[in-house]
Amino acid sequence: MRSDAESKTYGGRLEANLGDLTLGFEAYKRNWDAVNFMMMMGTQFAIPDVDTESFGIYGEYKRNLSDRLRLVAGLRLDTTKTKADSSKANTNLYFAYKNTTSTSKTDTYPSGNVQLFYELQKGTELFVGLGHSVRVPDAQERYFALRRPSMPSPSWDWVGNPELKPSRNTELDLGIKHSTDRALIKATAFYSYVQDYITVHNQSKVNSVPGVMNSQARSYENVDAQFFGGEVDLRLSLTQEFFLFGGTSYVQAKKETKPGPPKNINSSNVAEIPPLKTRLALRYDKGTYFGEVETVLSATQS
């Protein structure tokens, strides 16, 4: 088996600062293309020459509301089109597992945030932020298609989901930062609700299609999910040359289940979430050169 993959990205941004207000426009075009050759299966267009075209306008406003209170707020509007080459896309595989033959989709979505920073005393600042952001499914998640031999059994195909919705994340952040001439300590906590989070799952076949011999495929599905956690960071100057760095982070996550065929999403755990993690480092820095000793500790990931 072998795969040849290629990607290209073009884009640009224009931005203007108008006092407390920043306005901007950006656009990009990204192409993913992957061809797979497998013994007994021949050549397949695993990612069928997919273009992602995105256009966005945005604005950000910053203002000091008082001697101690700062406001930062932003709004954004994007439209994104993903389109596969219909002559290369394996729509039979999409129909067998996802009941669709779609090869293009356009998504238009707003996003934004508002943040407040309050100085309790010199060097100590509280902050709170509420934001909403959107992630459009990528070319692999929507249009990947790979048939695999039906023997030896059991065997699995791999197929994207052309009907995937964008993931919409609404998050609340709280934190405190304290700094002196020698030290910086920052602690943050967050809660995040992701509507239509994209998870990998085991999809049962829903339509009989000639040439699609397997009964299941690895695929992608939208589920709602919740994330919460926090982190603490420390930077301390012990002397002019010695510096201590430390940090601890933790994330917990749960997702919606869709048990049984055809989705088979039986676990509420979210995959690939980092466990409790701590980092400690000691650095000797002379400006022109430095040396560092570091240790990273991680809890068991289950």
Tab-separated table of C-alpha atoms in Angstrom:
chain	number	residue	atom	x	y	z
A	1	MET	CA	0.000	0.000	0.000
A	2	ARG	CA	1.091	3.579	-0.595
A	3	SER	CA	-0.418	7.056	-0.388
A	4	ASP	CA	0.587	10.257	-2.172
A	5	ALA	CA	-0.736	13.415	-0.500
A	6	GLU	CA	-0.460	17.079	-1.458
A	7	SER	CA	-1.731	20.295	0.110
A	8	LYS	CA	-1.704	23.934	-0.983
A	9	THR	CA	-2.829	27.076	0.815
A	10	TYR	CA	-3.177	30.646	-0.446
A	11	GLY	CA	-4.502	33.577	1.547
A	12	GLY	CA	-4.190	37.096	2.760
A	13	ARG	CA	-5.437	39.665	5.242
A	14	LEU	CA	-6.144	43.408	5.206
A	15	GLU	CA	-6.436	45.231	8.526
A	16	ALA	CA	-6.962	48.840	9.610
A	17	ASN	CA	-6.572	50.399	13.062
A	18	LEU	CA	-9.033	53.222	13.771
A	19	GLY	CA	-8.206	54.320	17.305
A	20	ASP	CA	-9.870	51.857	19.690
A	21	LEU	CA	-11.346	49.896	16.778
A	22	THR	CA	-9.623	47.402	14.482
A	23	LEU	CA	-11.373	46.264	11.296
A	24	GLY	CA	-10.217	43.523	8.982
A	25	PHE	CA	-10.918	41.155	6.104
A	26	GLU	CA	-9.203	37.880	5.340
A	27	ALA	CA	-9.583	35.095	2.815
A	28	TYR	CA	-7.865	31.828	2.044
A	29	LYS	CA	-8.106	28.827	-0.259
A	30	ARG	CA	-6.813	25.456	0.872
A	31	ASN	CA	-6.597	22.277	-1.208
A	32	TRP	CA	-6.103	18.738	0.087
A	33	ASP	CA	-5.562	15.885	-2.373
A	34	ALA	CA	-4.570	12.302	-1.545
A	35	VAL	CA	-4.345	9.206	-3.758
A	36	ASN	CA	-4.073	5.714	-2.274
A	37	PHE	CA	-2.948	2.475	-3.909
A	38	MET	CA	-3.730	-0.799	-2.112
A	39	MET	CA	-3.131	-4.390	-3.183
A	40	MET	CA	-6.363	-5.932	-4.570
A	41	MET	CA	-8.171	-2.569	-4.339
A	42	GLY	CA	-6.283	-0.564	-6.967
A	43	THR	CA	-6.071	3.239	-6.971
A	44	GLN	CA	-8.495	5.269	-4.859
A	45	PHE	CA	-8.872	9.019	-4.396
A	46	ALA	CA	-8.842	8.961	-0.585
A	47	ILE	CA	-9.187	12.759	-0.346
A	48	PRO	CA	-10.734	13.691	-3.695
A	49	ASP	CA	-9.048	17.009	-4.550
A	50	VAL	CA	-11.006	19.026	-1.967
A	51	ASP	CA	-11.008	22.847	-2.005
A	52	THR	CA	-11.846	24.857	1.113
A	53	GLU	CA	-12.543	28.531	0.386
A	54	SER	CA	-13.161	30.915	3.278
A	55	PHE	CA	-13.939	34.640	3.514
A	56	GLY	CA	-14.245	36.540	6.790
A	57	ILE	CA	-14.736	40.075	8.107
A	58	TYR	CA	-14.043	41.043	11.697
A	59	GLY	CA	-13.787	43.887	14.150
A	60	GLU	CA	-12.173	44.268	17.566
A	61	TYR	CA	-12.813	47.065	20.065
A	62	LYS	CA	-10.528	47.895	23.007
A	63	ARG	CA	-11.232	50.554	25.608
A	64	ASN	CA	-10.303	51.527	29.150
A	65	LEU	CA	-13.615	51.908	30.990
A	66	SER	CA	-11.863	53.281	34.088
A	67	ASP	CA	-8.408	53.451	35.643
A	68	ARG	CA	-8.744	49.786	36.608
A	69	LEU	CA	-11.202	48.267	34.136
A	70	ARG	CA	-10.435	47.322	30.511
A	71	LEU	CA	-12.808	46.000	27.856
A	72	VAL	CA	-11.917	43.950	24.768
A	73	ALA	CA	-14.690	42.801	22.428
A	74	GLY	CA	-14.736	41.308	18.957
A	75	LEU	CA	-17.197	40.170	16.295
A	76	ARG	CA	-16.599	38.121	13.166
A	77	LEU	CA	-18.596	36.745	10.224
A	78	ASP	CA	-17.271	33.975	7.970
A	79	THR	CA	-18.532	31.976	5.030
A	80	THR	CA	-16.732	28.794	4.024
A	81	LYS	CA	-17.288	26.443	1.097
A	82	THR	CA	-15.838	22.931	0.963
A	83	LYS	CA	-16.031	21.157	-2.393
A	84	ALA	CA	-14.707	17.794	-3.537
A	85	ASP	CA	-14.012	16.895	-7.165
A	86	SER	CA	-17.204	14.976	-8.001
A	87	SER	CA	-15.393	12.961	-10.693
A	88	LYS	CA	-12.997	11.591	-8.051
A	89	ALA	CA	-15.219	11.379	-4.952
A	90	ASN	CA	-16.444	7.897	-4.044
A	91	THR	CA	-20.105	8.818	-3.587
A	92	ASN	CA	-21.023	5.113	-3.437
A	93	LEU	CA	-19.141	4.892	-0.162
A	94	TYR	CA	-20.815	8.053	1.178
A	95	PHE	CA	-24.241	6.644	0.272
A	96	ALA	CA	-23.555	3.191	1.720
A	97	TYR	CA	-22.600	4.536	5.143
A	98	LYS	CA	-23.973	8.103	5.393
A	99	ASN	CA	-26.994	8.033	3.046
A	100	THR	CA	-25.805	11.000	0.967
A	101	THR	CA	-23.980	11.672	-2.311
A	102	SER	CA	-23.179	15.326	-1.559
A	103	THR	CA	-19.769	16.648	-2.628
A	104	SER	CA	-20.046	20.306	-1.557
A	105	LYS	CA	-21.294	22.351	1.368
A	106	THR	CA	-21.361	26.063	2.284
A	107	ASP	CA	-21.406	27.276	5.891
A	108	THR	CA	-21.949	30.861	7.074
A	109	TYR	CA	-21.471	31.581	10.757
A	110	PRO	CA	-20.874	34.406	13.249
A	111	SER	CA	-18.431	34.327	16.148
A	112	GLY	CA	-17.246	36.745	18.785
A	113	ASN	CA	-15.992	37.382	22.290
A	114	VAL	CA	-16.071	39.865	25.135
A	115	GLN	CA	-13.352	40.154	27.811
A	116	LEU	CA	-13.041	42.267	30.954
A	117	PHE	CA	-9.779	42.902	32.832
A	118	TYR	CA	-9.849	44.427	36.329
A	119	GLU	CA	-6.738	45.574	38.221
A	120	LEU	CA	-7.229	44.723	41.888
A	121	GLN	CA	-3.959	46.378	42.848
A	122	LYS	CA	-0.676	47.106	41.162
A	123	GLY	CA	0.529	43.867	39.561
A	124	THR	CA	-2.668	41.872	40.220
A	125	GLU	CA	-5.344	41.525	37.553
A	126	LEU	CA	-8.605	39.567	37.339
A	127	PHE	CA	-10.047	38.639	33.973
A	128	VAL	CA	-13.212	37.055	32.624
A	129	GLY	CA	-14.028	36.202	29.033
A	130	LEU	CA	-16.970	34.767	27.136
A	131	GLY	CA	-16.469	33.684	23.556
A	132	HIS	CA	-18.124	31.789	20.725
A	133	SER	CA	-16.066	30.258	17.915
A	134	VAL	CA	-16.744	27.912	15.000
A	135	ARG	CA	-14.640	25.203	13.309
A	136	VAL	CA	-15.681	23.983	9.859
A	137	PRO	CA	-15.044	20.254	9.183
A	138	ASP	CA	-11.881	19.698	7.193
A	139	ALA	CA	-11.512	17.841	3.893
A	140	GLN	CA	-10.726	14.505	5.549
A	141	GLU	CA	-13.654	14.653	7.973
A	142	ARG	CA	-16.167	15.339	5.186
A	143	TYR	CA	-14.857	13.620	2.073
A	144	PHE	CA	-12.340	10.905	2.942
A	145	ALA	CA	-13.190	7.603	1.222
A	146	LEU	CA	-11.212	4.356	1.338
A	147	ARG	CA	-12.541	0.875	0.599
A	148	ARG	CA	-10.648	-1.977	2.179
A	149	PRO	CA	-10.627	-5.695	1.275
A	150	SER	CA	-13.469	-7.632	2.899
A	151	MET	CA	-11.055	-10.398	3.850
A	152	PRO	CA	-9.680	-11.249	6.315
A	153	SER	CA	-12.828	-10.623	8.332
A	154	PRO	CA	-13.683	-8.410	10.117
A	155	SER	CA	-12.579	-5.576	7.860
A	156	TRP	CA	-13.433	-1.869	7.942
A	157	ASP	CA	-13.765	0.822	5.338
A	158	TRP	CA	-12.974	4.448	6.183
A	159	VAL	CA	-15.369	7.178	5.085
A	160	GLY	CA	-15.958	10.858	5.763
A	161	ASN	CA	-19.330	12.423	6.495
A	162	PRO	CA	-20.330	15.002	3.833
A	163	GLU	CA	-23.234	16.165	6.028
A	164	LEU	CA	-21.089	17.113	9.042
A	165	LYS	CA	-22.055	20.393	10.686
A	166	PRO	CA	-19.451	22.920	11.905
A	167	SER	CA	-18.492	22.624	15.581
A	168	ARG	CA	-19.691	25.624	17.645
A	169	ASN	CA	-17.784	26.272	20.849
A	170	THR	CA	-19.109	28.582	23.585
A	171	GLU	CA	-16.574	29.057	26.367
A	172	LEU	CA	-16.289	30.938	29.654
A	173	ASP	CA	-12.817	31.745	31.016
A	174	LEU	CA	-11.950	33.035	34.488
A	175	GLY	CA	-8.516	33.890	35.764
A	176	ILE	CA	-6.131	35.883	37.881
A	177	LYS	CA	-2.615	37.119	37.129
A	178	HIS	CA	-0.068	38.470	39.583
A	179	SER	CA	3.303	39.869	38.536
A	180	THR	CA	6.259	41.436	40.324
A	181	ASP	CA	9.771	42.291	39.227
A	182	ARG	CA	10.801	38.683	39.930
A	183	ALA	CA	7.701	36.539	39.516
A	184	LEU	CA	4.662	35.943	37.337
A	185	ILE	CA	1.810	33.691	38.516
A	186	LYS	CA	-1.245	33.059	36.388
A	187	ALA	CA	-4.228	30.787	37.129
A	188	THR	CA	-7.123	30.167	34.725
A	189	ALA	CA	-10.234	28.006	34.685
A	190	PHE	CA	-12.628	27.367	31.804
A	191	TYR	CA	-15.909	25.716	30.875
A	192	SER	CA	-16.634	24.935	27.233
A	193	TYR	CA	-19.803	23.650	25.567
A	194	VAL	CA	-19.226	22.411	22.014
A	195	GLN	CA	-22.337	21.921	19.945
A	196	ASP	CA	-21.762	19.420	17.103
A	197	TYR	CA	-18.298	18.365	18.280
A	198	ILE	CA	-16.755	16.044	15.664
A	199	THR	CA	-15.905	12.577	16.989
A	200	VAL	CA	-14.537	9.460	15.311
A	201	HIS	CA	-16.918	6.501	15.506
A	202	ASN	CA	-17.715	3.063	14.049
A	203	GLN	CA	-20.463	3.552	11.428
A	204	SER	CA	-22.694	0.629	10.387
A	205	LYS	CA	-23.658	0.380	6.713
A	206	VAL	CA	-27.150	1.781	6.082
A	207	ASN	CA	-27.547	1.140	2.317
A	208	SER	CA	-26.553	-1.827	0.137
A	209	VAL	CA	-24.318	-0.631	-2.675
A	210	PRO	CA	-22.581	-2.824	-5.281
A	211	GLY	CA	-18.863	-3.033	-4.573
A	212	VAL	CA	-19.140	-2.009	-0.920
A	213	MET	CA	-18.663	-5.387	0.752
A	214	ASN	CA	-17.872	-4.475	4.366
A	215	SER	CA	-20.582	-3.841	6.934
A	216	GLN	CA	-18.813	-1.152	8.981
A	217	ALA	CA	-16.553	1.833	8.487
A	218	ARG	CA	-14.539	4.217	10.579
A	219	SER	CA	-16.184	7.620	10.197
A	220	TYR	CA	-17.042	10.995	11.762
A	221	GLU	CA	-20.196	12.197	13.525
A	222	ASN	CA	-21.504	15.298	15.292
A	223	VAL	CA	-22.212	15.033	19.015
A	224	ASP	CA	-22.546	17.643	21.744
A	225	ALA	CA	-19.658	17.744	24.233
A	226	GLN	CA	-18.569	19.582	27.365
A	227	PHE	CA	-15.022	20.418	28.469
A	228	PHE	CA	-13.800	21.964	31.694
A	229	GLY	CA	-10.454	22.403	33.358
A	230	GLY	CA	-7.757	24.857	34.237
A	231	GLU	CA	-4.075	25.571	34.535
A	232	VAL	CA	-1.579	27.334	36.765
A	233	ASP	CA	1.682	28.830	35.456
A	234	LEU	CA	4.665	30.140	37.431
A	235	ARG	CA	7.760	32.013	36.267
A	236	LEU	CA	10.259	32.991	38.952
A	237	SER	CA	13.602	34.765	38.714
A	238	LEU	CA	15.840	33.207	41.392
A	239	THR	CA	18.876	35.303	40.457
A	240	GLN	CA	19.933	37.314	37.421
A	241	GLU	CA	20.937	34.050	35.696
A	242	PHE	CA	18.667	31.350	37.224
A	243	PHE	CA	14.956	31.047	36.402
A	244	LEU	CA	12.332	28.584	37.608
A	245	PHE	CA	9.334	27.629	35.453
A	246	GLY	CA	6.384	25.540	36.589
A	247	GLY	CA	2.916	24.682	35.439
A	248	THR	CA	-0.005	22.314	35.999
A	249	SER	CA	-2.947	21.721	33.668
A	250	TYR	CA	-6.044	19.514	33.760
A	251	VAL	CA	-8.935	18.897	31.344
A	252	GLN	CA	-12.056	16.773	31.741
A	253	ALA	CA	-14.537	16.113	28.926
A	254	LYS	CA	-17.789	14.275	28.267
A	255	LYS	CA	-19.779	13.809	25.073
A	256	GLU	CA	-23.256	12.800	23.940
A	257	THR	CA	-23.788	9.099	23.176
A	258	LYS	CA	-25.695	7.535	20.266
A	259	PRO	CA	-25.618	3.849	21.268
A	260	GLY	CA	-26.321	0.972	18.927
A	261	PRO	CA	-26.360	0.813	15.128
A	262	PRO	CA	-25.794	2.707	12.929
A	263	LYS	CA	-23.768	5.250	14.973
A	264	ASN	CA	-22.415	2.952	17.720
A	265	ILE	CA	-21.253	5.861	19.903
A	266	ASN	CA	-21.466	4.062	23.233
A	267	SER	CA	-18.925	5.857	25.425
A	268	SER	CA	-19.409	9.297	26.939
A	269	ASN	CA	-15.649	9.789	27.225
A	270	VAL	CA	-13.981	12.097	24.695
A	271	ALA	CA	-10.930	10.547	23.047
A	272	GLU	CA	-7.400	11.991	23.163
A	273	ILE	CA	-7.961	14.404	26.049
A	274	PRO	CA	-4.661	15.198	27.806
A	275	PRO	CA	-4.422	13.958	31.400
A	276	LEU	CA	-3.320	15.904	34.446
A	277	LYS	CA	0.115	17.265	33.553
A	278	THR	CA	2.858	19.129	35.418
A	279	ARG	CA	6.036	20.744	34.087
A	280	LEU	CA	9.035	21.961	36.099
A	281	ALA	CA	12.133	23.544	34.594
A	282	LEU	CA	15.268	25.299	35.804
A	283	ARG	CA	17.124	27.543	33.352
A	284	TYR	CA	20.561	29.134	33.492
A	285	ASP	CA	20.570	32.053	31.054
A	286	LYS	CA	23.479	34.373	30.278
A	287	GLY	CA	21.757	36.130	27.395
A	288	THR	CA	24.080	34.834	24.676
A	289	TYR	CA	23.584	31.191	25.744
A	290	PHE	CA	21.458	29.175	28.170
A	291	GLY	CA	21.029	25.672	29.567
A	292	GLU	CA	17.851	24.106	30.912
A	293	VAL	CA	16.840	21.045	32.925
A	294	GLU	CA	13.196	20.032	32.645
A	295	THR	CA	10.842	17.315	33.864
A	296	VAL	CA	7.298	16.635	32.697
A	297	LEU	CA	4.931	14.492	34.773
A	298	SER	CA	1.654	13.105	33.411
A	299	ALA	CA	-1.102	11.166	35.118
A	300	THR	CA	-2.453	7.965	33.590
A	301	GLN	CA	-4.612	8.604	30.543
A	302	SER	CA	-7.664	6.352	30.411
